[in-house]
Amino acid sequence: MKYTKYLMTLLVGGLLGASTACTDGFESDNRNNAGFDSNLQEYDFQKYLLKFEIIQSGIYFNYNWGSGKNWPFQIAQNLGQDMFSGYFHDFNQTFNDKNSVYALNDGWTSTHWTYNYSYIMPEVQKCEQINAEQPALLAITEILKVELMHRVADCYGPLVYSKFGQEGDNVDDLKTAYKQFFTDLESGISALGNFIKDNPGVEPYKDADLLTPNKTLAEWIKFANSLRLRLAMRVANVDKAMATEQAKKSFELNKFLETPTEVISTSTKSGYTNPLGEINKSWGEVFMGATMESVLNGYNDPRIGKYYEEASGKDIVWKDDNGVDQHLSQRFDYAGTYKGIPQGTGLTTKDNRYQMCSRSTVSQTTNPILMTAAEVWFLRAEAALRGISSENAKDCYEKGVKTSFEQWGVTGADAYLQSNAVPNDYKDPFDENFDMKALITTTPNWNDASGIEEQFEKIMTQKWLAIYPEGNEAWTEQRRTGYPRLFKVKVNKSGGTINTNIMIRRLPFPADLQKSNPTQYNSLKSALGGADNGGTRLWWDTGKNNL
Amino acid sequence: MMGQFYPKSLLFKQILRTMKLSIFLLLFVTFQAYSHTSYSQSAKVSIPHSMLKVSDILAQIESQTDYLFVYNKNNVDVHRTVNINAKSQAVSDILDEVFDGTNISYVMEGKNIVLTKHNEKAPEQDKNIIVKGTVTDKTGDPIIGANVVEKGTTNGIITNMNGEFSLNVSPNATLIITYIGYEKMSVQVNGQKTIKVQMQEEAQTLETVVVTAMGIKKKAASLTYSTQQVEGDELTRAKDPNMINALAGKAAGVQINKSSAGLGGSVKVSIRGSRSAFEGGNNQPLYVIDGVPMLNSSTESTSTVMGGENDGVNRDAGDGISNLNPDDIESMSILKGASAAALYGSQAANGVVLITTKKGKAGLQKVTFSSNLTVDHAISLPEFQNSYGPSGTDSWGEKKALTDYDNVGKFLGNGATAINSLSLQSGNEKMQTYFSYANTTAKGIIDSNKLQKHNITFRETASFFNDRLKLDGSATLMTQKIKNSTASGGLYLNPLVDLYSFPRGMDMSEYANKFEVADPLRNGMPTQNWFTQVSEWTQNPYWIKNRVVNNNRRYRALVSLSTSLKINDWLSLQARGNVDYASDKFDQDMYASTAPNITGSYKGKSNGRYVWSESEQFQIYADVMAMFNKTWDKWSLNGAIGTSLNKTKVNSLMLDSKIASLYKPNLFTVANIVMNSDASVDQTIDQRRTLQSVFGTAQVGFDEALYLDITARNDWSSTLAHTKSMNTGFFYPSVGLSWIASNSLRLPEWISFSKIRGSWAQVGNDLPIGITNLVDIIRAGGVLQTADSYDKGDLKPEISSSIEFGTEWRFFNNRLGIDFTWYQTDTKNQLLKMPTAAGDKYAYRYINAGKIRNKGIELTVDGTPLMNESFRWKTAANFSTNSNKVISLYPDYTSFVYGDPGISMAYLMRIKEGGSLGDIYGNAFVRENGKIKCNEDGSPFVKTGNNDYLGNANPDFLLGWSNTFTYKGFSLYFLIDLRAGGDVMSLTQAILDQAGVTTETAQARDRKYVEFGGTRFDDVASFYKSVGDRNGISEYYMYNATNVRLREVSLGYSFPQSILEKTKVFKGIDISLIARNLFFLYKDAPFDPDATLSVGNALQGVDVFGMPSTRNVGFNIKFTF
């Protein structure tokens, strides 16, 4: 068998030859050819600015991490904070048995936390690393980080902030987090100041800036300094020393958002769209809250038409089993008026009777507002009232109202500030059981004679009207101060964890943490110092205004 | 060792080189072989001079040739010793010598040599007649080599290639016809000149040869592991458009879950339980056709409880296996354990289904036409009340006698499935041809859902150079068109949601005829008309049916070529290659005024949504193997070494306007998509996966009783790029031992066969493509999406180590058989996509961790309790259990959510140390001191968050019991299938209860209370409004998944030859009445718990408006020419 040798040689050679599996090609095989890789990100210095797109889209959350847009905002803010603030309510009655009646839906209340920690904070950290040598960009990252995370902190309480990216116990209690917010703002503000001084006229952030009107670093200083005042007032009831120290820094710098056009809002000129606008204009689910109706109508506030559309109200009609039209008759004709939806009716049928109430005017291209000059005037009014600043509370209050009127393009502020009008009682268009007496009795006009508490109520009520439609901040300030006095829920399905009169105080931590990371959960809970439910007050929420 | 031979070469070049080299090798050795003149027409064998047992001689012949002996041990005395000395002698000469002077005769049929017993006396010849006849099997195929003997004489003959014989007998003679594996027949001649004989199979054929991994054929008796053979007719008895559904209940340890997606949907085939804790991981077996792996990716289906990806595209247009024509299948071999499948290495973790297709047969010409028609009717629908009328849009109104408008019945009609197929087989000894065409036309229970499929297969086998070189080529083409594939579940764009929850006592027909009305504000544009405000949760079912339409098209081509070359007595070479190409097109049109959350708006106007997608998958596979087979004395050795290359490439593009909407209403073109950041573009460019392998296998046998099996494979996979393991690849070994006790011990007569086996193996599960190299992407509208997960460069494939023991026994001349297997599989290095906790640098991290254990038993019993000349009862039962346990996960990470939890749904799957895959979590009642906590109004307090364990979706055990009764031409088959244990959740029931449309809520209202867990709730409506809906208290909606059903029934009749002969056309006519899923003998859940929302790993054990299962009743008719 002389062939055998040949054969074996060939065979072995052949098999080896065929199997000389070059793994050289593997790396190119295993790459995503549709990817935007780091080499391409070098061009035009893109890498320094890229992360800002995501961070800025993640504040008023509308970042698409691969699961679509808008709905994350709906569950993370619109069906929670926006409703609790009294600004909005969904018409959709299939949602009414959840947050609206304090049966907090973990699938919604957990998401403001989860989305920020999964998709935005990691980008902040990457951005800090990429821009470690870029002082201006690093400063802006710090400011954005505070703006992003105080909105989370104010919903849940303790959180992961100062020790983000560290292993082990990385939880901050709320006080620690606030201290760090102030530190980060200070470093951002001073770095920007130095940068402007050293590089006059250089605007390295211009191309990525989605928040300031003129895209200048100077505006970022104003924003950051105003933000410092916001956070200082936030802690005023619980830690007057901290509030005073930080507010004083703000006043020393004396750079604030002051004029009506100085509005910090996310630009919809590039890929970012306003999620509230989509939910409102396309899905038709953003309606006026009952308290808003009561106050704006009662005060005869000209901003009402800028905020909401008139109701198209009429009877709700459906066919019964005999094919006859059945009416859910309106108690009064509310078409053409402004009509809000009360929170906490617990109605769950699909008749969706509130579908013809007043809708929001916000559209997909409206820039969502994060901070206005008017808000800053009201913060200054509060600081004055608290004796932290030397300004006059009344002046600041009236500047706040006027700035807001001007910002919204309405006139009549002077008359409004003289008005003795009070909010209206709420009348439900279909069911008298949902009628409610107005709880607010204060008026727009400033009265030096009225007590400091009532003056504070005026400031807070007007601030609430002025910072529309940012429900996250409005709800936070309402919890801190108790103003405005919102309508209470009719139906409470919190199982006793939330008192109807004290109202909801916070959002619970994501329930999944209890199972998936009990260590972190327990750490958060102990930092909270109370039950992890909607009834526990946060650190700055003292239940009284220590004016 | 890599890289030196072909530095930096492209893979394609490698393939070419591999092919060139193989061809060269083949040609070279062919030439060598051909030029070697000493070979004669028939195979020659050399046996040194010795005294050998007959069995040893047969073994020698088997090892030196391709022949396999087939004989009945009771007839052939293989222990007799013979003095033999053969030097390159023809097999026939040796056999003549061995059986000289015995009553054994032999016939060579193909590769088989059949030994039969006959009487020695010489035939007598007086006043005889010549009888001509044909012997066929029950399917009408001729039986070649059957023994036809005149009773009481030695006068006999063997049938020829066409099964024909001609014999000179006395007019009153009785003919005895015998053939191995078939019942003995006796036929009275009674002066007839022509006789047709149809033989029935014996209870069990002996010495069967089975196809094992890589297409290597082995004697079933020698295997060291459990496999299950399924004959082609199991798949065609009562056909299903996805043939794999027909396996349900027929194989121990194999669980079949049909997707609840209507026509043409995918099937989840789970062999010995789920092993992979990776949500996106692969839990489906590898399908191998004639030795070559095939593509089996399924299309996107329901991904959350809400619906499909992108909140819209929720379809299931089938998987790869559903593309095949069941009539083309000769048999299937299910390699269940790691040992059986180890030769497939990193593709084998979930078992392998080997499919052998039909080919032409030498000396046979047959044309078969079969037609199968079934009518499909929805079963397991929710139960509706008719005593409480509407209140608003719910049915919580006044009590009164309502008209039952049967809105559901009017919407869900009868579906129909017609499968017609034609096949031709023809051939001579050198060339054989097989051709088939099949056409499937089906209409779903929602009449807009249609399926049309054409399959064409052509296969040619040929042998050259005295059978030394064999070529086997085949081409299969398939086109499939599915119109309006229905949502396989979920709440979005699913017509069943509103169909079921529509207020009772109201007539939907008004909205059926007028599902759209002209909108004067839009100048008459038809817009959706519904009894209440349209939203993503509530839409007119008739609108969804008619105005949310889609088209799925698939074109598939499978071309393969296999060559084998016999080099010498003990060595042969084989090279195989195939190309598998699948092209899918999909588009979906959602008309303007479809729910705004799903379709968005442009400039304030709802203009509709358009989804367009095209994808191409291409797989090329090649392998080369050297196979050897040698026997020395009592020892035998056979095995193979080889190498293979498997490369897939995917290109796809999906454009979806999503909520960015369209510029102009109802114009469904890509250009009309508002392609801003609200739209979606999903593109895959040349996504490649390469798997290179070398492998070897050897089986050592001793004395036909003891077998040792060893396999080894090393895989290099491109998905391991950027990991430490890229260059070393992964090694997958297996070892097994079997002992055929009945061949080495003298056992009592009534034990026909006994065997004990054991094996150990490791197989793997490759990484998904690209996860070791994640990059940012740019989405529609130019927005950035960053990579949200990371790993530390140490990812490895999952490794499943499996150990199994089994034993097989056959008794009473094979009338009773038992096959028992115990196995345990530990899967380590689980690939986990861990959602990180707050504070981590990425949203997810990929790690290898954990250990998941599956263990279970499989028991198969088959028997023939009754058998006589005209009646026979065959029965078979299979029983299997599998228990799954998560032994460990990761030090700091002992629990995580599995799959997309969806939003605000009272259902999720969670994996937890100590738990098991398939654990269902949801919202339980909150109990304080054993009492259910309530709100002030007395309704139960709802605590969301899905933190409560509610059950596990996996069954405790599965049992399938089939019976076949044959009486003359009639045969009755039925299969009863039991799934015991396991839990399922019905969010359908929860949502319908909340709407007040169910019988349950009416009964509670009549009763005026609901009682649960010892607490009585007097406000029925508020109770159901709390527990019901999609995020209520899902504990209340857990059901036992146990069900027993009559899975398959067929009553058939084969026309006798006496009638067929008169037609002069037909060789066989078989008709049968068939039914699948006829009814449940027991069921607790309000839906079919075996239907699954998703064939992936997540979404198990939950129903959210899945398409109801169907009962299929019809007939099957088959003509053979």
Coordinates of C-alpha atoms in Angstrom, one line a residue, chain B residues 471-868:
Chain B
L471 CA -22.0 12.8 -5.2
D472 CA -25.1 14.1 -3.5
G473 CA -26.4 17.5 -4.5
S474 CA -29.6 19.2 -3.6
A475 CA -31.3 22.5 -4.0
T476 CA -34.3 23.7 -2.1
L477 CA -36.1 26.9 -2.9
M478 CA -38.8 28.4 -0.8
T479 CA -40.9 31.5 -1.0
Q480 CA -43.3 32.4 1.7
K481 CA -45.7 35.3 1.9
I482 CA -47.6 36.1 5.0
K483 CA -50.1 38.8 4.9
N484 CA -51.2 40.6 8.1
S485 CA -49.4 38.4 10.5
T486 CA -51.1 39.1 13.8
A487 CA -49.6 40.4 17.0
S488 CA -48.4 37.4 19.0
G489 CA -49.6 39.2 22.0
G490 CA -49.3 42.4 23.9
L491 CA -51.6 45.4 24.2
Y492 CA -50.6 47.5 21.3
L493 CA -52.1 47.0 17.9
N494 CA -53.7 43.8 19.0
P495 CA -57.3 43.6 17.9
L496 CA -58.1 41.1 20.6
V497 CA -57.7 43.7 23.3
D498 CA -60.9 45.6 22.4
L499 CA -62.6 42.7 20.9
Y500 CA -62.7 41.0 24.2
S501 CA -63.2 44.0 26.4
F502 CA -66.0 45.5 24.4
P503 CA -69.0 46.2 26.6
R504 CA -71.3 43.3 26.9
G505 CA -74.7 43.5 25.4
M506 CA -73.5 45.9 22.8
D507 CA -73.3 45.1 19.1
M508 CA -70.0 45.6 17.5
S509 CA -71.3 45.1 14.0
E510 CA -71.9 48.8 13.6
Y511 CA -68.2 49.3 14.1
A512 CA -67.4 46.3 12.0
N513 CA -69.0 47.7 8.9
K514 CA -68.1 51.3 9.7
F515 CA -64.7 50.9 11.2
E516 CA -63.8 54.1 9.4
V517 CA -65.8 57.2 8.7
A518 CA -65.1 60.1 6.5
D519 CA -63.7 63.1 8.4
P520 CA -65.1 66.3 6.9
L521 CA -62.3 68.3 8.6
R522 CA -59.8 66.3 6.5
N523 CA -61.9 66.5 3.3
G524 CA -63.4 63.0 3.6
M525 CA -60.3 61.1 4.7
P526 CA -61.4 57.9 6.3
T527 CA -60.6 57.9 10.0
Q528 CA -61.0 55.3 12.7
N529 CA -64.5 55.0 14.2
W530 CA -64.8 53.6 17.6
F531 CA -67.2 53.8 20.4
T532 CA -64.8 55.7 22.7
Q533 CA -61.7 57.8 22.4
V534 CA -59.0 56.0 20.5
S535 CA -55.7 55.5 22.3
E536 CA -53.0 53.0 22.3
W537 CA -55.0 50.9 24.7
T538 CA -58.3 51.1 22.8
Q539 CA -58.8 50.8 19.1
N540 CA -61.4 49.3 16.8
P541 CA -60.4 45.7 16.1
Y542 CA -61.7 46.0 12.6
W543 CA -59.6 49.0 12.1
I544 CA -56.6 47.1 13.2
K545 CA -57.5 44.3 11.0
N546 CA -58.0 46.4 7.9
R547 CA -55.9 49.5 8.4
V548 CA -52.9 48.2 10.2
V549 CA -51.7 45.8 7.6
N550 CA -48.4 44.1 6.9
N551 CA -46.7 42.0 4.4
N552 CA -44.0 39.5 5.1
R553 CA -42.1 37.9 2.3
R554 CA -39.3 35.4 2.6
Y555 CA -37.2 33.9 -0.1
R556 CA -34.9 31.1 0.8
A557 CA -32.4 29.0 -1.1
L558 CA -30.5 26.1 0.3
V559 CA -28.0 24.5 -1.9
S560 CA -25.7 21.7 -0.8
L561 CA -23.2 19.4 -2.2
S562 CA -21.6 16.4 -0.6
T563 CA -19.0 14.2 -2.0
S564 CA -17.5 11.1 -0.5
L565 CA -14.7 9.0 -1.7
K566 CA -13.8 5.6 -0.6
I567 CA -10.0 5.3 -0.5
N568 CA -9.5 1.8 0.7
D569 CA -11.1 -0.8 2.8
W570 CA -11.0 1.3 5.9
L571 CA -10.7 4.8 4.9
S572 CA -13.0 7.2 3.1
L573 CA -13.0 11.0 2.7
Q574 CA -15.9 13.3 2.6
A575 CA -16.3 16.9 1.8
R576 CA -19.5 18.9 2.1
G577 CA -20.5 22.4 1.6
N578 CA -23.7 24.4 1.5
V579 CA -25.0 27.8 1.1
D580 CA -28.1 29.0 2.9
Y581 CA -29.5 32.2 1.9
A582 CA -32.6 33.9 3.3
S583 CA -34.0 37.2 2.2
D584 CA -36.8 38.8 4.2
K585 CA -38.9 41.8 3.3
F586 CA -41.4 43.3 5.6
D587 CA -43.6 46.3 5.4
Q588 CA -46.3 47.6 7.6
D589 CA -48.8 50.3 6.9
M590 CA -50.7 52.0 9.7
Y591 CA -53.3 54.4 8.4
A592 CA -53.8 57.9 9.6
S593 CA -55.9 58.0 12.8
T594 CA -54.3 54.8 14.3
A595 CA -53.5 55.4 18.0
P596 CA -51.4 58.6 18.2
N597 CA -49.0 57.2 20.8
I598 CA -48.1 54.6 18.2
T599 CA -48.1 56.6 15.0
G600 CA -47.4 60.1 16.2
S601 CA -48.3 63.2 14.2
Y602 CA -46.9 65.6 11.7
K603 CA -47.8 69.3 12.1
G604 CA -50.5 68.3 14.5
K605 CA -52.1 65.8 12.1
S606 CA -52.2 62.1 12.4
N607 CA -50.8 60.9 9.1
G608 CA -50.0 57.2 9.8
R609 CA -46.9 55.2 10.2
Y610 CA -44.8 53.2 7.8
V611 CA -42.3 50.5 8.5
W612 CA -40.1 49.1 5.8
S613 CA -37.5 46.4 6.3
E614 CA -35.3 44.2 4.3
S615 CA -32.8 41.7 5.5
E616 CA -30.5 39.2 4.0
Q617 CA -28.8 36.3 5.8
F618 CA -26.2 34.3 4.2
Q619 CA -24.5 31.3 5.5
I620 CA -21.7 29.3 4.0
Y621 CA -20.6 26.0 5.5
A622 CA -17.9 23.7 4.5
D623 CA -16.4 20.6 6.1
V624 CA -13.9 17.9 5.2
M625 CA -13.7 14.7 7.0
A626 CA -11.7 11.5 6.9
M627 CA -13.6 8.5 8.2
F628 CA -12.1 5.2 9.1
N629 CA -13.6 1.9 10.0
K630 CA -11.5 -1.1 10.9
T631 CA -12.0 -4.4 12.7
W632 CA -9.4 -6.6 14.3
D633 CA -10.5 -9.9 15.7
K634 CA -13.0 -8.9 18.4
W635 CA -12.1 -5.2 18.2
S636 CA -13.6 -2.6 16.0
L637 CA -12.6 0.9 15.5
N638 CA -14.4 3.6 13.6
G639 CA -14.2 7.3 13.6
A640 CA -13.5 10.5 11.8
I641 CA -11.4 13.5 11.9
G642 CA -12.3 16.7 10.2
T643 CA -12.5 20.4 10.0
S644 CA -15.3 22.8 9.3
L645 CA -15.9 26.4 8.6
N646 CA -19.1 28.2 9.2
K647 CA -19.6 31.7 8.3
T648 CA -22.7 33.9 8.4
K649 CA -23.3 37.3 7.2
V650 CA -26.3 39.5 7.8
N651 CA -27.3 42.8 6.2
S652 CA -30.5 44.5 7.2
L653 CA -32.2 47.8 7.1
M654 CA -35.4 48.8 8.9
L655 CA -36.9 52.2 8.4
D656 CA -39.8 53.1 10.7
S657 CA -41.5 56.4 10.9
K658 CA -42.6 55.6 14.4
I659 CA -44.0 58.7 16.0
A660 CA -42.2 61.0 13.6
S661 CA -45.2 60.2 11.3
L662 CA -45.5 60.8 7.6
Y663 CA -45.5 64.0 5.6
K664 CA -48.6 63.1 3.7
P665 CA -51.4 61.0 5.1
N666 CA -51.7 57.3 4.0
L667 CA -48.9 57.4 1.5
F668 CA -46.7 54.5 2.5
T669 CA -43.3 55.2 0.9
V670 CA -39.9 55.6 2.4
A671 CA -39.6 59.1 1.0
N672 CA -42.7 60.1 2.9
I673 CA -41.3 59.3 6.3
V674 CA -40.4 62.3 8.4
M675 CA -36.9 61.1 9.1
N676 CA -36.2 63.1 12.2
S677 CA -35.0 61.9 15.6
D678 CA -38.5 60.5 16.4
A679 CA -38.2 58.1 13.5
S680 CA -36.1 54.9 13.7
V681 CA -33.4 53.6 11.4
D682 CA -31.9 50.3 12.3
Q683 CA -29.1 49.1 10.0
T684 CA -26.9 46.1 10.1
I685 CA -24.0 46.2 7.7
D686 CA -22.1 43.0 6.9
Q687 CA -22.5 41.6 10.4
R688 CA -20.3 38.5 10.3
R689 CA -19.8 35.5 12.4
T690 CA -17.1 33.0 11.7
L691 CA -16.7 29.7 13.4
Q692 CA -13.7 27.5 12.6
S693 CA -13.4 24.1 14.0
V694 CA -11.4 20.9 14.0
F695 CA -12.9 17.8 15.4
G696 CA -12.4 14.1 15.8
T697 CA -14.4 11.2 17.0
A698 CA -13.7 7.6 17.6
Q699 CA -15.7 4.6 18.6
V700 CA -13.9 1.5 19.9
G701 CA -16.0 -1.7 20.0
F702 CA -15.3 -4.9 21.7
D703 CA -17.1 -8.1 20.9
E704 CA -20.2 -6.2 19.7
A705 CA -21.0 -5.6 23.3
L706 CA -18.8 -2.9 24.7
Y707 CA -18.4 0.4 23.0
L708 CA -16.3 3.4 24.0
D709 CA -17.0 6.7 22.3
I710 CA -14.8 9.7 22.4
T711 CA -15.2 13.0 20.7
A712 CA -13.2 16.2 20.7
R713 CA -13.7 19.5 19.1
N714 CA -12.0 22.9 19.2
D715 CA -13.8 26.0 18.1
W716 CA -12.5 29.4 17.2
S717 CA -15.2 31.9 17.1
S718 CA -15.1 35.4 15.8
T719 CA -17.5 36.6 18.5
L720 CA -14.6 36.0 21.0
A721 CA -12.6 38.7 19.3
H722 CA -11.1 41.2 21.9
T723 CA -11.2 38.5 24.6
K724 CA -8.4 36.5 26.0
S725 CA -9.8 33.4 24.5
M726 CA -9.7 34.5 20.9
N727 CA -6.6 32.6 19.9
T728 CA -7.0 29.5 21.9
G729 CA -10.6 29.0 21.1
F730 CA -12.6 26.5 23.2
F731 CA -12.3 22.8 23.5
Y732 CA -15.3 20.5 23.8
P733 CA -14.7 16.9 24.7
S734 CA -17.0 14.0 25.4
V735 CA -16.6 10.4 26.4
G736 CA -19.1 7.6 26.7
L737 CA -19.4 3.9 27.3
S738 CA -22.1 1.5 26.5
W739 CA -22.5 -2.2 27.2
I740 CA -24.9 -4.4 25.4
A741 CA -25.5 -7.0 28.0
S742 CA -27.6 -9.1 25.8
N743 CA -24.6 -9.6 23.5
S744 CA -22.3 -10.8 26.2
L745 CA -24.4 -12.5 28.8
R746 CA -26.8 -15.3 28.3
L747 CA -30.1 -13.7 29.3
P748 CA -33.5 -15.4 29.6
E749 CA -35.2 -15.9 26.2
W750 CA -37.8 -13.2 26.9
I751 CA -35.2 -10.5 27.1
S752 CA -34.4 -9.6 23.5
F753 CA -32.1 -6.7 24.2
S754 CA -30.4 -5.0 27.1
K755 CA -28.0 -2.2 27.3
I756 CA -26.5 0.2 29.8
R757 CA -24.8 3.4 28.9
G758 CA -23.2 6.4 30.4
S759 CA -21.5 9.5 29.1
W760 CA -20.0 12.8 30.0
A761 CA -19.5 15.8 27.7
Q762 CA -18.9 19.5 27.6
V763 CA -20.5 21.8 25.0
G764 CA -20.7 25.5 24.7
N765 CA -22.9 28.4 23.8
D766 CA -21.1 31.0 21.8
L767 CA -21.2 34.7 22.6
P768 CA -23.6 37.0 20.7
I769 CA -22.1 39.0 17.9
G770 CA -20.4 42.2 18.7
I771 CA -20.9 42.4 22.5
T772 CA -17.1 42.4 23.1
N773 CA -16.8 45.5 20.9
L774 CA -19.6 47.9 21.6
V775 CA -19.6 51.2 19.9
D776 CA -21.7 54.3 19.9
I777 CA -24.2 54.7 17.1
I778 CA -26.0 57.5 15.3
R779 CA -29.8 57.2 15.3
A780 CA -32.3 58.7 12.9
G781 CA -32.1 62.5 12.9
G782 CA -28.4 62.4 13.6
V783 CA -28.7 61.9 17.4
L784 CA -26.1 60.0 19.3
Q785 CA -26.8 56.8 21.2
T786 CA -23.8 55.7 23.3
A787 CA -23.0 52.1 24.1
D788 CA -24.5 51.4 27.5
S789 CA -22.7 48.3 28.5
Y790 CA -19.2 47.1 29.0
D791 CA -17.1 44.0 29.9
K792 CA -13.6 43.5 31.1
G793 CA -12.2 41.6 28.1
D794 CA -12.6 38.2 29.8
L795 CA -15.8 36.9 28.3
K796 CA -16.1 33.3 27.5
P797 CA -18.6 31.0 25.9
E798 CA -21.0 29.3 28.3
I799 CA -20.0 25.8 29.1
S800 CA -22.5 23.1 29.8
S801 CA -21.0 20.0 31.4
S802 CA -23.4 17.1 31.2
I803 CA -23.5 13.7 32.5
E804 CA -26.0 11.1 31.6
F805 CA -26.8 7.4 32.3
G806 CA -29.3 5.3 30.6
T807 CA -30.5 1.9 29.9
E808 CA -32.5 0.2 27.2
W809 CA -34.4 -3.0 27.4
R810 CA -36.5 -4.9 25.0
F811 CA -38.6 -7.9 25.9
F812 CA -40.8 -10.6 24.4
N813 CA -39.3 -10.7 21.0
N814 CA -39.2 -6.9 20.9
R815 CA -42.9 -6.5 21.7
L816 CA -42.0 -4.3 24.7
G817 CA -39.3 -1.8 25.1
I818 CA -38.1 0.5 27.8
D819 CA -35.6 3.3 27.5
F820 CA -34.6 5.3 30.5
T821 CA -32.2 8.2 30.9
W822 CA -31.0 10.3 33.8
Y823 CA -29.1 13.4 33.1
Q824 CA -27.6 16.4 34.8
T825 CA -26.3 19.5 33.1
D826 CA -24.4 22.2 34.8
T827 CA -24.1 25.3 32.8
K828 CA -21.3 27.6 33.9
N829 CA -19.9 30.9 32.7
Q830 CA -23.4 32.1 32.1
L831 CA -23.3 35.3 30.1
L832 CA -25.2 37.8 32.1
K833 CA -26.1 41.3 31.1
M834 CA -26.3 42.8 34.6
P835 CA -28.3 46.0 35.0
T836 CA -25.9 47.9 37.2
A837 CA -27.1 49.7 40.3
A838 CA -27.0 53.5 40.7
G839 CA -23.4 54.6 40.8
D840 CA -22.0 52.3 38.1
K841 CA -20.4 53.7 35.1
Y842 CA -22.6 52.0 32.6
A843 CA -26.2 50.8 32.6
Y844 CA -25.2 47.2 32.0
R845 CA -22.2 45.1 32.4
Y846 CA -21.5 41.7 30.7
I847 CA -20.1 39.1 32.9
N848 CA -19.6 35.3 32.9
A849 CA -20.8 33.9 36.1
G850 CA -23.1 31.5 37.8
K851 CA -24.1 28.0 37.5
I852 CA -27.4 26.7 36.4
R853 CA -28.3 23.1 36.9
N854 CA -30.8 21.1 34.9
K855 CA -31.5 17.6 35.8
G856 CA -34.1 15.2 34.9
I857 CA -35.2 11.8 33.7
E858 CA -36.6 10.6 30.5
L859 CA -38.5 7.4 30.1
T860 CA -39.9 5.9 27.0
V861 CA -42.0 2.8 26.9
D862 CA -43.3 1.2 23.7
G863 CA -45.1 -1.9 23.1
T864 CA -47.4 -4.0 21.0
P865 CA -49.9 -5.4 23.4
L866 CA -52.1 -7.0 20.7
M867 CA -51.1 -8.4 17.4
N868 CA -52.7 -10.9 15.2

